[in-house]
mmCIF file of C-alpha atoms (C1' of nucleotides) in Angstrom:
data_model
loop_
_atom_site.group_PDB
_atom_site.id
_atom_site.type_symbol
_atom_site.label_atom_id
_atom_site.label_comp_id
_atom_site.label_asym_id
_atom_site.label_seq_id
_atom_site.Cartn_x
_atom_site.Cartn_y
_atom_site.Cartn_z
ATOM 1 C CA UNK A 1 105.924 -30.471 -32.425
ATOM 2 C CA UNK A 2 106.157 -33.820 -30.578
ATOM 3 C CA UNK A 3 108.963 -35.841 -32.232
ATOM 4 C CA UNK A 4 108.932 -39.369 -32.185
ATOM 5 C CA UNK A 5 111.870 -41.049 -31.018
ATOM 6 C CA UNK A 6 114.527 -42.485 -33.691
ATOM 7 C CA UNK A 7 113.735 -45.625 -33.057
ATOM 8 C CA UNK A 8 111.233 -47.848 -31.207
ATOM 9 C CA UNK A 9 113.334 -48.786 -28.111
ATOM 10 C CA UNK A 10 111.615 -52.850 -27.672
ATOM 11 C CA UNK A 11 113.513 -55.586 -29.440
ATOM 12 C CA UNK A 12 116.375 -53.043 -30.978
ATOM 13 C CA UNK A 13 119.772 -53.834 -29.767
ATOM 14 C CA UNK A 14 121.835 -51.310 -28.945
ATOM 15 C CA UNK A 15 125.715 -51.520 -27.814
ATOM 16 C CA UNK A 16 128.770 -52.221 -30.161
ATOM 17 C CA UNK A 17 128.201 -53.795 -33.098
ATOM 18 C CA UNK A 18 128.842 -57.622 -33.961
ATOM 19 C CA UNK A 19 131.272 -58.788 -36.434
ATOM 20 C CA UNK A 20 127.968 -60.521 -38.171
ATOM 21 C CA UNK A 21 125.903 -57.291 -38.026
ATOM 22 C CA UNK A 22 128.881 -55.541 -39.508
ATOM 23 C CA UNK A 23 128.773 -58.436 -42.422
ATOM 24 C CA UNK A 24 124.727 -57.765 -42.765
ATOM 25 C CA UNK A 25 125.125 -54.150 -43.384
ATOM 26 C CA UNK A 26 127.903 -54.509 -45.319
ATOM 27 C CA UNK A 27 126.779 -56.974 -47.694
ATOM 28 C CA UNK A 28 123.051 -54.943 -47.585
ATOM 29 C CA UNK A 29 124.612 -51.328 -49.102
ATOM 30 C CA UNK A 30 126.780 -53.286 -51.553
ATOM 31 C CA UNK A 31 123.672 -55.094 -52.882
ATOM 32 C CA UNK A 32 121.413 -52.238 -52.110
ATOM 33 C CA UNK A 33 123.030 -48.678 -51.127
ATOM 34 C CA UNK A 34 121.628 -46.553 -48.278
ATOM 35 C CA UNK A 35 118.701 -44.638 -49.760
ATOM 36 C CA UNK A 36 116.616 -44.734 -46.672
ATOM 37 C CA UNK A 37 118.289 -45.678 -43.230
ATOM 38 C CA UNK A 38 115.558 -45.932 -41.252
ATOM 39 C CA UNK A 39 114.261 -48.594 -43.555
ATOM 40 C CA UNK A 40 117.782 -50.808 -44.100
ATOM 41 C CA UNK A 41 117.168 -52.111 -40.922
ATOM 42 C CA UNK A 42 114.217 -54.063 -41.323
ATOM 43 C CA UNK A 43 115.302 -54.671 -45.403
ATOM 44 C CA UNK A 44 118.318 -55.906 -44.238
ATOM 45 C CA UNK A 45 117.252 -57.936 -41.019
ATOM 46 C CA UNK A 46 118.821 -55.833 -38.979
ATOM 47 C CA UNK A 47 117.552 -55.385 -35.062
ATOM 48 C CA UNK A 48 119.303 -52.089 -34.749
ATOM 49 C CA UNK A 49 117.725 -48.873 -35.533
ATOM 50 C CA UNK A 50 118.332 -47.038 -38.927
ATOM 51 C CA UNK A 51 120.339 -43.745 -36.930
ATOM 52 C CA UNK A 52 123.122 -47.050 -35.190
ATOM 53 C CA UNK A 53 123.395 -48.104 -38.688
ATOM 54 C CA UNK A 54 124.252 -44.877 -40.164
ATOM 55 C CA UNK A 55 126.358 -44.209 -37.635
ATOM 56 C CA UNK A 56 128.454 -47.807 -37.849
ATOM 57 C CA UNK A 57 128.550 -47.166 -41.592
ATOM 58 C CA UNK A 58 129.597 -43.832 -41.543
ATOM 59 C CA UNK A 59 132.107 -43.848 -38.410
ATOM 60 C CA UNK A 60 133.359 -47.450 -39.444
ATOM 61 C CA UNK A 61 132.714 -49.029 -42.280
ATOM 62 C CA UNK A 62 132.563 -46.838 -45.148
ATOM 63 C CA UNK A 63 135.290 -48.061 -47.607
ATOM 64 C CA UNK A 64 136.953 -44.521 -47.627
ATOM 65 C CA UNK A 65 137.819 -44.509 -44.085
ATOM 66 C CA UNK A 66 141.172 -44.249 -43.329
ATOM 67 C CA UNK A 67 142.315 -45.495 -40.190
ATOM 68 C CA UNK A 68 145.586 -45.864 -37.712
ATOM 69 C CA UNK A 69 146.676 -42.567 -35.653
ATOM 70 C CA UNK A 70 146.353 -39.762 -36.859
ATOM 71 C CA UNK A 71 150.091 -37.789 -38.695
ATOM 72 C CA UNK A 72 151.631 -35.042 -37.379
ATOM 73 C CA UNK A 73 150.678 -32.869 -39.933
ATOM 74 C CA UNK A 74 146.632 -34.128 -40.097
ATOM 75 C CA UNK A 75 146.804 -32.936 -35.893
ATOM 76 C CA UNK A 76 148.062 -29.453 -36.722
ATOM 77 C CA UNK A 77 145.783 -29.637 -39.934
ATOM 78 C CA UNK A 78 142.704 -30.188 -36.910
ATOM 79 C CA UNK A 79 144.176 -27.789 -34.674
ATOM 80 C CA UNK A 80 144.189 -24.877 -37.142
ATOM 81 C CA UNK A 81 140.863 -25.717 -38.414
ATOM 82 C CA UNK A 82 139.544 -25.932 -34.898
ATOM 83 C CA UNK A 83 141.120 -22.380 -34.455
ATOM 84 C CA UNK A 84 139.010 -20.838 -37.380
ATOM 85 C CA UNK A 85 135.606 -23.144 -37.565
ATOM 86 C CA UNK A 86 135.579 -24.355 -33.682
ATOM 87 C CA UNK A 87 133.932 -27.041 -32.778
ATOM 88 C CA UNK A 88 132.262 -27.996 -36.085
ATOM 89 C CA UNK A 89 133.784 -31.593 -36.467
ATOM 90 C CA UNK A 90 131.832 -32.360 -39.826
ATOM 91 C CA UNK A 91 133.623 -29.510 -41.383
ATOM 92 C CA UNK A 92 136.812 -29.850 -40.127
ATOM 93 C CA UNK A 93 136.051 -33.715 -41.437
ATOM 94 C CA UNK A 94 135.329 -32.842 -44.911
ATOM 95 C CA UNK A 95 138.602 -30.770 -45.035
ATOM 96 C CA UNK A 96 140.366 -34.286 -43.774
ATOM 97 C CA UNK A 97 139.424 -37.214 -46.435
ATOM 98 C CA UNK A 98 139.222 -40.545 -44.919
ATOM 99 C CA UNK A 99 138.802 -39.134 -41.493
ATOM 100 C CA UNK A 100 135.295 -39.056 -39.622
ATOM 101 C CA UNK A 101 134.006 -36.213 -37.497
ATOM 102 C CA UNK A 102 133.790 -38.838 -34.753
ATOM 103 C CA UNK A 103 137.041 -39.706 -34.931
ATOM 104 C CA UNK A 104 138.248 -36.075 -35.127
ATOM 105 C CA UNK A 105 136.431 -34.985 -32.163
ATOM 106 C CA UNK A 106 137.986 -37.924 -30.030
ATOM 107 C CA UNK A 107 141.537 -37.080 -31.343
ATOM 108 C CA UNK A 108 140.684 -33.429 -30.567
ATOM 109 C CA UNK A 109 139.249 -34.340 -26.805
ATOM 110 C CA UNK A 110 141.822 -36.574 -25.710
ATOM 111 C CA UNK A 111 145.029 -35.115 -27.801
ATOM 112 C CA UNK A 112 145.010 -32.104 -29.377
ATOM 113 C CA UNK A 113 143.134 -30.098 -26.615
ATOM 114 C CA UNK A 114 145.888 -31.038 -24.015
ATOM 115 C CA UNK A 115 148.352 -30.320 -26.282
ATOM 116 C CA UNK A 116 147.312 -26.654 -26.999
ATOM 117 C CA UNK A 117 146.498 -26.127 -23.123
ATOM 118 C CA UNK A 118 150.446 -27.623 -22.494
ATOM 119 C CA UNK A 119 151.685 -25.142 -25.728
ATOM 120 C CA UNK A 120 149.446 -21.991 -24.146
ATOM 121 C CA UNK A 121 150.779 -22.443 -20.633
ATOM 122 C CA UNK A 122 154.075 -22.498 -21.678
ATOM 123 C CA UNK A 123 154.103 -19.470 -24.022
ATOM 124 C CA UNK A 124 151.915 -17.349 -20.823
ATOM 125 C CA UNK A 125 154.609 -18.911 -18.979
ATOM 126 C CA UNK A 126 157.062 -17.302 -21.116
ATOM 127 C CA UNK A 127 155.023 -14.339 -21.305
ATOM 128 C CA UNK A 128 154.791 -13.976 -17.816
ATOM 129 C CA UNK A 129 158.983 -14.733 -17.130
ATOM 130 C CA UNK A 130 159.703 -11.758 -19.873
ATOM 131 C CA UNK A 131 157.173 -9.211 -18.363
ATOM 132 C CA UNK A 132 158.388 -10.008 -14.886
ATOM 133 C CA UNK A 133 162.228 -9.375 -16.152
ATOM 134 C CA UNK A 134 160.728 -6.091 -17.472
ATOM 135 C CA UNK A 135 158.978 -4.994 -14.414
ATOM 136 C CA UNK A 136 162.362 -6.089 -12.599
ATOM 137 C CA UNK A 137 163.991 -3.413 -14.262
ATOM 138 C CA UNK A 138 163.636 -0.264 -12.544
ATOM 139 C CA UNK A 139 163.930 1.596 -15.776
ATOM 140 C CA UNK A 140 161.117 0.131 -17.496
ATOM 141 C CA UNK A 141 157.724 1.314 -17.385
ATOM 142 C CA UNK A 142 155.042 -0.599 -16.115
ATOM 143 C CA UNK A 143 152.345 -1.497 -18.304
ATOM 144 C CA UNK A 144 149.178 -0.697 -16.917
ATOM 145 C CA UNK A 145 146.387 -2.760 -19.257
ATOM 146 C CA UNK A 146 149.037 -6.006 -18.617
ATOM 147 C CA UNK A 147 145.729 -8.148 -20.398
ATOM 148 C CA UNK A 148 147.091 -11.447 -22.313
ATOM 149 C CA UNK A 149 146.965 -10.667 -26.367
ATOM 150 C CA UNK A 150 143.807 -12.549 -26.958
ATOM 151 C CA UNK A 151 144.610 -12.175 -30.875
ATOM 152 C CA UNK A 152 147.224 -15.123 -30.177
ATOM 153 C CA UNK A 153 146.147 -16.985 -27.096
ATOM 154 C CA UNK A 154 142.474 -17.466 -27.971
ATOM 155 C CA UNK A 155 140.562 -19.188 -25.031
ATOM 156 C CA UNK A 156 137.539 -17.179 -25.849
ATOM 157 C CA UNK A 157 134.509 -17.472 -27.179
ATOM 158 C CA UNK A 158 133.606 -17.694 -31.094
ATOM 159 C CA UNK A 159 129.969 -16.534 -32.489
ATOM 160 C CA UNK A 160 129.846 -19.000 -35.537
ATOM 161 C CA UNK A 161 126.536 -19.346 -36.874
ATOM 162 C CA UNK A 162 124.476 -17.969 -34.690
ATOM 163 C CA UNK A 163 126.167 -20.149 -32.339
ATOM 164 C CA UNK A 164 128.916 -20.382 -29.466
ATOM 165 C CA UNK A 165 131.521 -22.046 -29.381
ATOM 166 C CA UNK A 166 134.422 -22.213 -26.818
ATOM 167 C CA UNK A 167 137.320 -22.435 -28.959
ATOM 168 C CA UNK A 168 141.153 -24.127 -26.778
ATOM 169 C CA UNK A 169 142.702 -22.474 -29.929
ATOM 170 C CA UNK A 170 146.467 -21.067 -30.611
ATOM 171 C CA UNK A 171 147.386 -18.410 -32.721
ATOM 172 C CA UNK A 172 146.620 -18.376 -36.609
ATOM 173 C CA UNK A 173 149.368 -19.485 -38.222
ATOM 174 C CA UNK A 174 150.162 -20.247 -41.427
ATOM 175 C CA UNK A 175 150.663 -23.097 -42.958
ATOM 176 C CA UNK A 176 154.135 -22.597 -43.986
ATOM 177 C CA UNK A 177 154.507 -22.459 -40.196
ATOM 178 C CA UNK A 178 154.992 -24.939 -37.289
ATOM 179 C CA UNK A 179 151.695 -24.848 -35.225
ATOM 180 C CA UNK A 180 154.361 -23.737 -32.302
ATOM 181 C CA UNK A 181 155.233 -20.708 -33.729
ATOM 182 C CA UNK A 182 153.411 -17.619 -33.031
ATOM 183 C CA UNK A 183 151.387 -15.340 -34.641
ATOM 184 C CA UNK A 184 151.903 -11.620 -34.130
ATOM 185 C CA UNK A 185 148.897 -9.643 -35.704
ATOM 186 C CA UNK A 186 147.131 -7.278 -33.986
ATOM 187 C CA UNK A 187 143.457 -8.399 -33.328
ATOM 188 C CA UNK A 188 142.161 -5.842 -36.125
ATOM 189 C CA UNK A 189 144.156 -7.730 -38.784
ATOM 190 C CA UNK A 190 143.414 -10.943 -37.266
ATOM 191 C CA UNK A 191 140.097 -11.545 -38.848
ATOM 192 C CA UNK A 192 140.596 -10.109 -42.254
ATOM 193 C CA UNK A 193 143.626 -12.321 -42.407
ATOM 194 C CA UNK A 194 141.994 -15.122 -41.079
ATOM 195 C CA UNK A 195 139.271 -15.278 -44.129
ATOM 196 C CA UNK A 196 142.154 -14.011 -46.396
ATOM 197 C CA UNK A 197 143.326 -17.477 -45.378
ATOM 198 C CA UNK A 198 140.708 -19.494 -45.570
ATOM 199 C CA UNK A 199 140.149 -18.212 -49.055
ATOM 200 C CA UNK A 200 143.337 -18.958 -49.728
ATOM 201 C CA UNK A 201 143.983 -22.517 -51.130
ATOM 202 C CA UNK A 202 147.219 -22.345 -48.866
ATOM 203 C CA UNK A 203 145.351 -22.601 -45.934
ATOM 204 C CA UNK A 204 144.013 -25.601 -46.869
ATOM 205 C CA UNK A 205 146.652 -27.642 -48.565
ATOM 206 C CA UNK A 206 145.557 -30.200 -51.116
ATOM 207 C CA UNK A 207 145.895 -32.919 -49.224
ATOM 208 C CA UNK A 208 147.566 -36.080 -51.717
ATOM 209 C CA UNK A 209 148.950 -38.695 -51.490
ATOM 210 C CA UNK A 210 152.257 -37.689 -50.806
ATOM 211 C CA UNK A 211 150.837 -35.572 -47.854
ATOM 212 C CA UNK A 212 149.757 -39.255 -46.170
ATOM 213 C CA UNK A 213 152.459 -40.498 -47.153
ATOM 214 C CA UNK A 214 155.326 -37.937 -46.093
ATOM 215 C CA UNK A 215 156.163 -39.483 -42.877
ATOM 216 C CA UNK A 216 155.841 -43.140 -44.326
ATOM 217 C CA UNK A 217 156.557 -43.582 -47.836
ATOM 218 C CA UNK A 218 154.430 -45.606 -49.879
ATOM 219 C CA UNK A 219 155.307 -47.932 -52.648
ATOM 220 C CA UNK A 220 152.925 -46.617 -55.259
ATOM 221 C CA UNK A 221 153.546 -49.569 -57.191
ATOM 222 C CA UNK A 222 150.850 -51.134 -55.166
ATOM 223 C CA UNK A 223 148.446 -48.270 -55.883
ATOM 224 C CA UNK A 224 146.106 -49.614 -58.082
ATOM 225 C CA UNK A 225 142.678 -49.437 -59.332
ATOM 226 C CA UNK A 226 140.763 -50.429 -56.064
ATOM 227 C CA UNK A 227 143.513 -49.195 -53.715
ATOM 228 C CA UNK A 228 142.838 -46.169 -52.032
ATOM 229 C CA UNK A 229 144.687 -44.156 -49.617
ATOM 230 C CA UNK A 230 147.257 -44.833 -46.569
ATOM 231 C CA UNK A 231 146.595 -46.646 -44.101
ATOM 232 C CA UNK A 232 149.169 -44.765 -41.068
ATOM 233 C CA UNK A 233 150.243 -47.015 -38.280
ATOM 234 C CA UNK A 234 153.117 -45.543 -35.974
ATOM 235 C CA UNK A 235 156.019 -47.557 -37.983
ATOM 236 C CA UNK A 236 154.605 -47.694 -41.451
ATOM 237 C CA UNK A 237 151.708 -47.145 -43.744
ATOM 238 C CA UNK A 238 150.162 -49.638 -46.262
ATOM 239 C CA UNK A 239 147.386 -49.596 -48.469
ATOM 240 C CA UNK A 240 144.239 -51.512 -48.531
ATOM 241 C CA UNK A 241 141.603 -52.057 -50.816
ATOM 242 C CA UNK A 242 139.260 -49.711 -51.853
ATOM 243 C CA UNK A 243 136.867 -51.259 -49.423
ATOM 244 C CA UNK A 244 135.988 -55.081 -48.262
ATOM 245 C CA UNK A 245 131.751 -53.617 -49.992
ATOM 246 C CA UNK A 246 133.629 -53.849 -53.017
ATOM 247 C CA UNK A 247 136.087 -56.673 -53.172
ATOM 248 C CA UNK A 248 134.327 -59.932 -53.649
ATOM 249 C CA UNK A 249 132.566 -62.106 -51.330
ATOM 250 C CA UNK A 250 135.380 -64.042 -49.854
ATOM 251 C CA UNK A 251 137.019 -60.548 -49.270
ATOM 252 C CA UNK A 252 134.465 -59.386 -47.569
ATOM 253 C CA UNK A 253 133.732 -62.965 -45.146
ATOM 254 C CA UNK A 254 137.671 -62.646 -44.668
ATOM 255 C CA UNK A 255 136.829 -59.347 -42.991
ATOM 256 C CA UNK A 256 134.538 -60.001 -41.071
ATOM 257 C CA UNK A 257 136.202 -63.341 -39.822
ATOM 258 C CA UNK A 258 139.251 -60.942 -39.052
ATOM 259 C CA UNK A 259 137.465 -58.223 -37.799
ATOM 260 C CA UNK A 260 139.510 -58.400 -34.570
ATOM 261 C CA UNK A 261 142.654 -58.726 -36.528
ATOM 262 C CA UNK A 262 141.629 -55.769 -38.369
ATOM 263 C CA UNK A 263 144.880 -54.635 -39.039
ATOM 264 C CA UNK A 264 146.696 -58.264 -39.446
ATOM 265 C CA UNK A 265 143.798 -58.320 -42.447
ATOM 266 C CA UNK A 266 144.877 -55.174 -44.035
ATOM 267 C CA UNK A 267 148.088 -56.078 -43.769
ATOM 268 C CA UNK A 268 147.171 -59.802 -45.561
ATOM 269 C CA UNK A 269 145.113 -57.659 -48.339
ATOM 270 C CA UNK A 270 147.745 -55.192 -49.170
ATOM 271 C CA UNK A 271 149.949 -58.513 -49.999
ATOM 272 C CA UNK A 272 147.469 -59.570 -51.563
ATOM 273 C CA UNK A 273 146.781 -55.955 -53.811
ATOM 274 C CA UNK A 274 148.138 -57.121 -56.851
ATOM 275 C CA UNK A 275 145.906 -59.956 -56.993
ATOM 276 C CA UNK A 276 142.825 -57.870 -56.694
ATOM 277 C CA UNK A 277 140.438 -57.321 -59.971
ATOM 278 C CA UNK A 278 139.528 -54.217 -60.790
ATOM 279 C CA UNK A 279 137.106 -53.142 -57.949
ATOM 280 C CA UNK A 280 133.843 -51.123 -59.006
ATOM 281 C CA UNK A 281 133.568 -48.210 -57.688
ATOM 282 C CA UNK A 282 130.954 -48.064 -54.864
ATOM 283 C "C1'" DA B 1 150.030 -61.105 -11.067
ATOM 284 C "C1'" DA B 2 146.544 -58.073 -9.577
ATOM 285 C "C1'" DC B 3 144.646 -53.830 -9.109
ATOM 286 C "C1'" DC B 4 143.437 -49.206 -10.322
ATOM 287 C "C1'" DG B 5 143.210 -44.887 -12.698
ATOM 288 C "C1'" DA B 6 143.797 -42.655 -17.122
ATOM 289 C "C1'" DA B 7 143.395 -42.636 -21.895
ATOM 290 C "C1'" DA B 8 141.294 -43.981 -26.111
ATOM 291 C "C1'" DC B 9 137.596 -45.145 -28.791
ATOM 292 C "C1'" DA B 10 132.936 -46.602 -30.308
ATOM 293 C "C1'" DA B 11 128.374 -45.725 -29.894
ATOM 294 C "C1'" DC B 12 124.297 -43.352 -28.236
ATOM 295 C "C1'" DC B 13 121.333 -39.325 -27.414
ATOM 296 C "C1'" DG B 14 118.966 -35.271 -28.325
ATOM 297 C "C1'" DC B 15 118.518 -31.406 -31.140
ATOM 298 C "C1'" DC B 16 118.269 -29.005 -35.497
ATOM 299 C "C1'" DG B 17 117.279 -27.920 -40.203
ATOM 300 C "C1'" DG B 18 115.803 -29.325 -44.777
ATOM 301 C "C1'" DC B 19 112.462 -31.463 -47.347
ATOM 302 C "C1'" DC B 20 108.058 -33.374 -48.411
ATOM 303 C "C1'" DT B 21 103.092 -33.826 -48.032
ATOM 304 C "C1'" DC C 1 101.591 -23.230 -43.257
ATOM 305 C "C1'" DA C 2 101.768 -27.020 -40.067
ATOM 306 C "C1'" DG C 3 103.241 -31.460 -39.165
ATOM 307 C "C1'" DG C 4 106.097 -35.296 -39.802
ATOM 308 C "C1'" DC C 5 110.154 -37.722 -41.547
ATOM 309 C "C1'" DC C 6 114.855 -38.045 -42.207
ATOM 310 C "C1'" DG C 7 119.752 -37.207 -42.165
ATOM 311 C "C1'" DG C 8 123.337 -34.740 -40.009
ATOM 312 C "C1'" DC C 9 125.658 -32.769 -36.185
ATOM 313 C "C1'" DG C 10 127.807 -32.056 -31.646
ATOM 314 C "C1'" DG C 11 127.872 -33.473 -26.901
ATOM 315 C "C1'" DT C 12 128.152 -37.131 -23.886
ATOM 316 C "C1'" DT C 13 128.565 -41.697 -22.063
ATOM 317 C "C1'" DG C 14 130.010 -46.509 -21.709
ATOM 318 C "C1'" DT C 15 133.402 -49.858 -22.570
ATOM 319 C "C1'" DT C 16 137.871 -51.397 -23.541
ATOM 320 C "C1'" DT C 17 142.749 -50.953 -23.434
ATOM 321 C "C1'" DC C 18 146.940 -49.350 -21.539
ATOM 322 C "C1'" DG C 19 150.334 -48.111 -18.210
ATOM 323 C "C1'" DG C 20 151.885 -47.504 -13.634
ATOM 324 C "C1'" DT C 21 152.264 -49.219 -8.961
#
DNA sequence: AACCGAAACAACCGCCGGCCT
DNA sequence: CAGGCCGGCGGTTGTTTCGGT
């Protein structure tokens, strides 16, 4: 079937989003929701398509997004879940709150995908020094099938779905582990214990709030009705508001006018927490 | 201070599947 | 059942920022 383009390419703008535009679809899903993106657009008076507006609401301003770099433990958290679901970002997102699929799949291409190549060359690299000390002793046999244990180094291919994904992963390991520690299960086991795992509410951790806030410790004083989760910057973590949708209009004209100073405006609101009514929830 | 390459991030594109008519 | 609409997803690209020289 012929499908028609998302959006009629004359007189939509396309490019990063305006600090205003940001305000109109704000203020247009407070007052409105998103039943039908395709149509906020043209409801709202917006000259963007309905598929850029999702995409701005969902990657950027949706209240529940939580932003700042990403915590040690939410990397290995991607890196594990990359190891057993691949390259599907949206579920590796929903097992993340607060973080998008965009913004996991750009943490995953420019961090976490060097980091596992830097890890896996330096275990083969140990590998390789402790075979050659074996074969460098005369009384030890040489291993004929000298193939890598693809059970723990797993730059192979994954059938997910009916799909194929090329997966940079390490080992399983478990959580109770560091994500530089090793597995050592044969390649049998390795798959029964991989779903053991994922059934396994270990594997996936309820995240809380004292998971966000491990690193930088929150004063949950300030956790209020309206507040919702961390916000993790390299030297500390604040909260903000449950979302500038829901705080009241100044809020919201204060973000936009501070869109730049994005995080100076947290920073102002989180002061500011205690002040905040009771926010509705969205 | 200026330049340049790398890294980071936001946004777009095209495809797919579910749902509705 | 076919066709169309819509939302969601993953891959990719374009732009901005950062760091080194």
């Amino acid at each position: 079937m012929v499908r028609a383009p998302c959006c009629e390419k004359m007189g939509l703008k396309k490019g990063p989003w305006t600090p205003e535009e940001d305000q109109v679809l704000v203020s247009h899903i407070q007052k409105n929701g998103h039943g039908n993106w395709r149509a906020l657009p043209k409801q709202a008076g917006l000259l963007r398509c309905g598929k850029s507006c999702r995409l701005r609401w969902t990657n950027y301003l949706r209240p529940d997004i939580k932003r700042g770099n990403f915590s040690k433990e939410e990397e290995d958290t991607i890196i594990k879940l990359h190891e057993t679901l691949g390259n599907r970002w949206s579920a590796i997102a929903a097992r993340l709150p607060g973080r998008t699929d965009n913004e996991i799949k750009n943490v995953w291409h420019t961090h976490l995908k060097k980091r596992l190549k830097n890890h896996q060359a330096t275990s083969q690299d140990i590998k390789k020094q402790s075979t050659q000390v074996q074969r460098s002793d005369p009384r030890t046999p040489v291993k004929i099938d000298d193939q890598p244990d693809e059970s723990n180094f797993t730059d192979d291919h994954h059938h997910r779905d009916g799909k194929v994904t090329t997966s940079l992963g390490c080992a399983p390991v478990s959580p109770q582990h560091s994500s530089s520690e090793l597995s050592t299960v044969t390649e049998n086991d390795s798959a029964a214990i991989k779903q053991e795992k994922m059934d396994s509410p270990e594997y996936f951790p309820q995240i809380d709030e004292s998971f966000w806030s491990e690193e930088f410790p929150v004063d949950n004083a300030n956790v209020q009705s309206g507040i919702h989760d961390g916000l993790a910057t390299n030297d500390m973590q604040f909260q903000f508001p449950l979302s500038p949708v829901a705080a009241s209009d100044e809020d919201v004209n204060a973000y936009i006018s501070n869109f730049d100073d994005g995080m100076d405006f947290w920073y102002d609101l989180f002061i500011r927490a205690g002040e905040l009514p009771d926010l509705p929830e969205f």
